[in-house]
PDB file of C-alpha atoms in Angstrom:
ATOM      1  CA  MET A  14     -36.958  -3.901 -13.018  1.00  0.00           C
ATOM      2  CA  ARG A  15     -37.028  -0.900 -10.470  1.00  0.00           C
ATOM      3  CA  LYS A  16     -36.698  -3.377  -7.792  1.00  0.00           C
ATOM      4  CA  LEU A  17     -33.618  -5.278  -9.510  1.00  0.00           C
ATOM      5  CA  PHE A  18     -31.798  -1.776  -9.848  1.00  0.00           C
ATOM      6  CA  PHE A  19     -32.162  -1.023  -6.455  1.00  0.00           C
ATOM      7  CA  SER A  20     -30.979  -4.205  -5.378  1.00  0.00           C
ATOM      8  CA  ALA A  21     -28.077  -4.047  -7.332  1.00  0.00           C
ATOM      9  CA  ALA A  22     -27.019  -0.416  -6.083  1.00  0.00           C
ATOM     10  CA  PHE A  23     -27.603  -1.776  -2.600  1.00  0.00           C
ATOM     11  CA  LEU A  24     -24.885  -4.643  -3.398  1.00  0.00           C
ATOM     12  CA  LEU A  25     -22.316  -2.490  -4.960  1.00  0.00           C
ATOM     13  CA  GLY A  26     -22.663   0.017  -2.236  1.00  0.00           C
ATOM     14  CA  ALA A  27     -22.252  -2.697   0.402  1.00  0.00           C
ATOM     15  CA  GLY A  28     -19.212  -3.895  -1.259  1.00  0.00           C
ATOM     16  CA  ALA A  29     -17.682  -0.515  -1.627  1.00  0.00           C
ATOM     17  CA  ALA A  30     -18.019  -0.089   2.188  1.00  0.00           C
ATOM     18  CA  SER A  31     -16.527  -3.348   3.124  1.00  0.00           C
ATOM     19  CA  ALA A  32     -13.235  -2.402   1.352  1.00  0.00           C
ATOM     20  CA  ASP A  33     -10.449  -3.238   3.861  1.00  0.00           C
ATOM     21  CA  PRO A  34      -8.810  -0.550   5.390  1.00  0.00           C
ATOM     22  CA  ILE A  35      -5.267  -1.142   3.829  1.00  0.00           C
ATOM     23  CA  GLU A  36      -7.008  -1.029   0.242  1.00  0.00           C
ATOM     24  CA  GLY A  37      -6.307   2.086  -1.850  1.00  0.00           C
ATOM     25  CA  ILE A  38      -3.456   4.435  -3.133  1.00  0.00           C
ATOM     26  CA  TRP A  39      -0.735   5.483  -0.673  1.00  0.00           C
ATOM     27  CA  GLN A  40       2.165   7.911  -1.006  1.00  0.00           C
ATOM     28  CA  THR A  41       5.240   6.880   0.128  1.00  0.00           C
ATOM     29  CA  GLN A  42       7.345   8.867   2.624  1.00  0.00           C
ATOM     30  CA  PRO A  43       9.732  11.172   0.685  1.00  0.00           C
ATOM     31  CA  ASP A  44      13.492   9.928   0.525  1.00  0.00           C
ATOM     32  CA  GLU A  45      16.019  12.574  -0.961  1.00  0.00           C
ATOM     33  CA  GLY A  46      13.075  14.315  -2.679  1.00  0.00           C
ATOM     34  CA  ALA A  47      11.763  10.955  -4.388  1.00  0.00           C
ATOM     35  CA  PHE A  48       8.565   9.328  -3.423  1.00  0.00           C
ATOM     36  CA  ALA A  49       5.891   6.878  -5.007  1.00  0.00           C
ATOM     37  CA  HIS A  50       2.174   6.246  -5.285  1.00  0.00           C
ATOM     38  CA  VAL A  51       1.604   2.403  -4.164  1.00  0.00           C
ATOM     39  CA  THR A  52      -1.832   0.925  -5.239  1.00  0.00           C
ATOM     40  CA  ILE A  53      -2.759  -1.849  -2.557  1.00  0.00           C
ATOM     41  CA  ALA A  54      -5.181  -4.494  -3.423  1.00  0.00           C
ATOM     42  CA  PRO A  55      -6.215  -8.072  -2.436  1.00  0.00           C
ATOM     43  CA  CYS A  56      -4.108 -10.723  -3.626  1.00  0.00           C
ATOM     44  CA  GLY A  57      -5.167 -14.292  -2.836  1.00  0.00           C
ATOM     45  CA  GLN A  58      -5.896 -14.123   1.095  1.00  0.00           C
ATOM     46  CA  ALA A  59      -3.765 -11.239   1.869  1.00  0.00           C
ATOM     47  CA  PHE A  60      -2.814  -7.817   0.429  1.00  0.00           C
ATOM     48  CA  CYS A  61      -0.257  -6.651  -2.061  1.00  0.00           C
ATOM     49  CA  GLY A  62       0.967  -3.229  -3.146  1.00  0.00           C
ATOM     50  CA  THR A  63       2.383  -2.332  -6.518  1.00  0.00           C
ATOM     51  CA  ILE A  64       4.508   1.134  -7.432  1.00  0.00           C
ATOM     52  CA  SER A  65       2.056   2.676  -9.928  1.00  0.00           C
ATOM     53  CA  ARG A  66       3.461   6.189 -10.059  1.00  0.00           C
ATOM     54  CA  THR A  67       6.960   7.850  -8.949  1.00  0.00           C
ATOM     55  CA  PHE A  68       7.992  11.276  -8.377  1.00  0.00           C
ATOM     56  CA  LYS A  69      11.429  13.198  -7.726  1.00  0.00           C
ATOM     57  CA  ASP A  70      11.124  16.861  -6.544  1.00  0.00           C
ATOM     58  CA  LYS A  71       7.340  16.650  -6.857  1.00  0.00           C
ATOM     59  CA  THR A  72       7.565  15.783 -10.699  1.00  0.00           C
ATOM     60  CA  GLU A  73       6.218  12.640 -11.897  1.00  0.00           C
ATOM     61  CA  TYR A  74       8.945  10.603 -13.791  1.00  0.00           C
ATOM     62  CA  GLN A  75       8.989   7.066 -15.470  1.00  0.00           C
ATOM     63  CA  SER A  76      11.059   5.173 -12.642  1.00  0.00           C
ATOM     64  CA  PRO A  77      11.947   1.580 -13.718  1.00  0.00           C
ATOM     65  CA  ASN A  78      10.197   0.422 -10.615  1.00  0.00           C
ATOM     66  CA  ILE A  79       6.838   1.161 -11.645  1.00  0.00           C
ATOM     67  CA  GLY A  80       4.873  -1.987 -11.709  1.00  0.00           C
ATOM     68  CA  ARG A  81       7.171  -3.673  -9.037  1.00  0.00           C
ATOM     69  CA  GLN A  82       5.456  -5.134  -6.004  1.00  0.00           C
ATOM     70  CA  ILE A  83       6.772  -3.368  -2.915  1.00  0.00           C
ATOM     71  CA  VAL A  84       4.258  -4.961  -0.235  1.00  0.00           C
ATOM     72  CA  ILE A  85       4.102  -8.522  -0.538  1.00  0.00           C
ATOM     73  CA  ASP A  86       1.579 -10.958   0.993  1.00  0.00           C
ATOM     74  CA  MET A  87       0.288  -8.515   3.900  1.00  0.00           C
ATOM     75  CA  ALA A  88      -2.318 -10.336   5.873  1.00  0.00           C
ATOM     76  CA  ALA A  89      -4.640  -8.761   8.404  1.00  0.00           C
ATOM     77  CA  GLN A  90      -3.715  -9.565  11.824  1.00  0.00           C
ATOM     78  CA  GLY A  91      -6.709  -7.820  13.567  1.00  0.00           C
ATOM     79  CA  GLY A  92      -6.696  -4.561  14.799  1.00  0.00           C
ATOM     80  CA  ASP A  93      -5.784  -2.518  11.604  1.00  0.00           C
ATOM     81  CA  ASN A  94      -2.235  -4.566  11.966  1.00  0.00           C
ATOM     82  CA  TYR A  95      -0.796  -6.307   8.823  1.00  0.00           C
ATOM     83  CA  GLU A  96       1.978  -8.603   8.603  1.00  0.00           C
ATOM     84  CA  GLY A  97       3.688  -9.614   5.260  1.00  0.00           C
ATOM     85  CA  ARG A  98       6.933  -8.768   3.522  1.00  0.00           C
ATOM     86  CA  ILE A  99       8.254  -5.683   1.978  1.00  0.00           C
ATOM     87  CA  TRP A 100      10.692  -5.019  -0.942  1.00  0.00           C
ATOM     88  CA  ARG A 101      13.214  -2.122  -0.290  1.00  0.00           C
ATOM     89  CA  PRO A 102      14.094  -0.892  -4.124  1.00  0.00           C
ATOM     90  CA  ALA A 103      17.341   0.978  -2.579  1.00  0.00           C
ATOM     91  CA  ASN A 104      19.030  -2.311  -2.036  1.00  0.00           C
ATOM     92  CA  ASN A 105      16.904  -4.868  -3.660  1.00  0.00           C
ATOM     93  CA  LYS A 106      16.179  -6.772  -0.814  1.00  0.00           C
ATOM     94  CA  ILE A 107      12.883  -8.358   0.758  1.00  0.00           C
ATOM     95  CA  TYR A 108      12.155  -7.807   4.364  1.00  0.00           C
ATOM     96  CA  MET A 109       9.675  -9.148   7.101  1.00  0.00           C
ATOM     97  CA  GLY A 110       7.030  -6.294   6.990  1.00  0.00           C
ATOM     98  CA  LYS A 111       4.493  -5.056   9.489  1.00  0.00           C
ATOM     99  CA  ALA A 112       1.870  -2.258   8.711  1.00  0.00           C
ATOM    100  CA  LYS A 113      -0.573  -0.384  11.059  1.00  0.00           C
ATOM    101  CA  ILE A 114      -3.398   1.698   9.572  1.00  0.00           C
ATOM    102  CA  SER A 115      -4.640   4.745  11.628  1.00  0.00           C
ATOM    103  CA  GLY A 116      -7.095   6.766   9.460  1.00  0.00           C
ATOM    104  CA  ASP A 117      -5.358   7.907   6.534  1.00  0.00           C
ATOM    105  CA  GLN A 118      -1.663   6.983   7.509  1.00  0.00           C
ATOM    106  CA  MET A 119       0.115   3.687   7.492  1.00  0.00           C
ATOM    107  CA  SER A 120       3.205   3.162   9.567  1.00  0.00           C
ATOM    108  CA  LEU A 121       5.006   0.485   7.648  1.00  0.00           C
ATOM    109  CA  SER A 122       8.061  -1.193   8.826  1.00  0.00           C
ATOM    110  CA  GLY A 123      10.618  -3.527   7.359  1.00  0.00           C
ATOM    111  CA  CYS A 124      12.613  -5.581   9.747  1.00  0.00           C
ATOM    112  CA  VAL A 125      15.488  -8.234  10.085  1.00  0.00           C
ATOM    113  CA  ALA A 126      16.873 -10.536  12.793  1.00  0.00           C
ATOM    114  CA  GLY A 127      13.535 -11.750  13.463  1.00  0.00           C
ATOM    115  CA  GLY A 128      12.101  -8.471  14.021  1.00  0.00           C
ATOM    116  CA  LEU A 129      14.666  -6.925  16.393  1.00  0.00           C
ATOM    117  CA  LEU A 130      16.157  -4.209  13.716  1.00  0.00           C
ATOM    118  CA  CYS A 131      13.334  -2.432  12.129  1.00  0.00           C
ATOM    119  CA  LYS A 132      13.090   0.823   9.691  1.00  0.00           C
ATOM    120  CA  SER A 133       9.712   2.651   9.335  1.00  0.00           C
ATOM    121  CA  GLN A 134       8.128   4.908   7.079  1.00  0.00           C
ATOM    122  CA  THR A 135       4.725   6.846   7.497  1.00  0.00           C
ATOM    123  CA  TRP A 136       2.713   6.833   4.304  1.00  0.00           C
ATOM    124  CA  VAL A 137      -0.484   8.942   3.431  1.00  0.00           C
ATOM    125  CA  ARG A 138      -3.567   7.654   1.747  1.00  0.00           C
ATOM    126  CA  VAL A 139      -4.053   9.452  -1.573  1.00  0.00           C
ATOM    127  CA  GLN A 140      -7.068   7.682  -2.484  1.00  0.00           C
TER     128      GLN A 140
END
């Protein structure tokens, strides 16, 4: 019994240690005083991010965007780089997206025209 407990604890610890760098809860860059927490988790062979909390002027509020997917099918490209799609709530459009993880920061960009025109934000890991 004791051996089984230690084996299970080791496997659980190994699973937690192998989490992908993009997984977690990220805070978006503030835009006109509003920001969100986005929970990124595996979805199929890629990663997706769903708006889990929203804030305006540092006060939490119930945005209609809670539960909406903002990061769509981000696939690892190696070297903490990811490619997929990003939904922009301000205009309800989906763009080609790229993400680069560096420690507890993520540089996220949405692009048009084959990647020639991009806008980017820096998100910070909350959890």
